[in-house]
């Protein structure tokens, strides 16, 4: 193997053949080409070694092809700087560029390791399971922290790269400081961005929302599809996407239907005539839900929750394992109960009663409408029991009679 003096003599000879201006470029091109060929051969050997292995390293190595190739070129550039006869200005520039590139490569590799570690961890979780609450908790935490980590690595790498150049070192130092005290450095000008970043960390720790949670935000019902470092994507039931800033989930109220469990209670209302067969409806409701694949076997109930002059309000409650199943169960119960009432008890459907009196007059005799048709004075007396003399004359009362 030739020593350093022999290598220098070879480089000097190449520069003599191609001239002082073109010679350095020929040396750089030849050495870089040799480095690329060496990397290609070495990479094939590395891939054969890790092909049948498992673990984090086996998943990281295949993604390091481009960073390793660039790193080899940087090392080669360092060797050229020390061995080649280059002008002093070129040596200084190449040294700084090589150092900055090496720092960027280290940041690049760190990002790759972070992404592979997150993918490997989340790949073990059973997100397709019916009861995936714990899995969604872990995925949400890991994804949010991953994005925060990527941003931190980027700021640190950029700050170190800028710090290698004397003219922009102050900007690099500022970015380096912002990674640890971003709020103090950026100040109020970057408050919206920082608020979302801080909200992302809060969401990762406290988890008011998780991936695939069913939420109602701004009056829209949907699932949490994605949580980024600054916003949340909510997939609405009609396949629209609602983009919501992260700070919204920290500062404003919203509904989370799957906060502790995916099980949810669904309700169905019917407005029926007073003669509706409530006991038979309870039996029919249980029959419907027991034959439905959407019911989870926990809650089924039917009650009269309200009455008014014309109809009664009948409410049915039933549970399902997920909100989509609860929606399907509600629709199924509503439809089948209406069909049963139409077929077996048509008289239970809402209707309006009227009574024909002498002279052919059609009047209603129930509810507050009867009072509305009477003179105000009579209606007031019947409703309140206040003596007529106590009511002002302008409101239908009578003036008090003076004694003797």
Short mmCIF file of N, CA, C and O in Angstrom, two decimals, residues 176-187:
data_model
loop_
_atom_site.label_atom_id
_atom_site.label_comp_id
_atom_site.label_asym_id
_atom_site.label_seq_id
_atom_site.Cartn_x
_atom_site.Cartn_y
_atom_site.Cartn_z
N UNK A 176 -29.85 27.49 18.10
CA UNK A 176 -29.50 26.49 19.10
C UNK A 176 -30.18 26.80 20.43
O UNK A 176 -30.68 25.92 21.12
N UNK A 177 -30.20 28.10 20.79
CA UNK A 177 -30.86 28.48 22.03
C UNK A 177 -32.36 28.31 21.94
O UNK A 177 -33.02 27.98 22.92
N UNK A 178 -32.94 28.52 20.74
CA UNK A 178 -34.39 28.41 20.60
C UNK A 178 -34.87 27.00 20.82
O UNK A 178 -36.03 26.79 21.19
N UNK A 179 -34.00 26.02 20.60
CA UNK A 179 -34.42 24.64 20.83
C UNK A 179 -34.71 24.38 22.30
O UNK A 179 -35.54 23.56 22.64
N UNK A 180 -34.05 25.09 23.21
CA UNK A 180 -34.29 24.88 24.63
C UNK A 180 -35.21 25.90 25.25
O UNK A 180 -35.86 25.64 26.25
N UNK A 181 -35.24 27.11 24.68
CA UNK A 181 -36.08 28.18 25.23
C UNK A 181 -36.76 28.91 24.10
O UNK A 181 -36.58 30.11 23.89
N UNK A 182 -37.54 28.17 23.32
CA UNK A 182 -38.14 28.73 22.11
C UNK A 182 -39.07 29.88 22.42
O UNK A 182 -39.11 30.88 21.70
N UNK A 183 -39.83 29.76 23.51
CA UNK A 183 -40.78 30.82 23.83
C UNK A 183 -40.11 32.14 24.14
O UNK A 183 -40.61 33.20 23.76
N UNK A 184 -38.95 32.11 24.84
CA UNK A 184 -38.26 33.34 25.19
C UNK A 184 -37.61 33.99 23.99
O UNK A 184 -37.56 35.22 23.88
N UNK A 185 -37.08 33.19 23.07
CA UNK A 185 -36.35 33.74 21.94
C UNK A 185 -37.31 34.27 20.88
O UNK A 185 -37.15 35.38 20.36
N UNK A 186 -38.30 33.47 20.53
CA UNK A 186 -39.20 33.88 19.45
C UNK A 186 -40.20 34.93 19.91
O UNK A 186 -40.62 35.76 19.12
N UNK A 187 -40.63 34.84 21.19
CA UNK A 187 -41.50 35.89 21.73
C UNK A 187 -42.91 35.83 21.19
O UNK A 187 -43.37 34.82 20.67
#
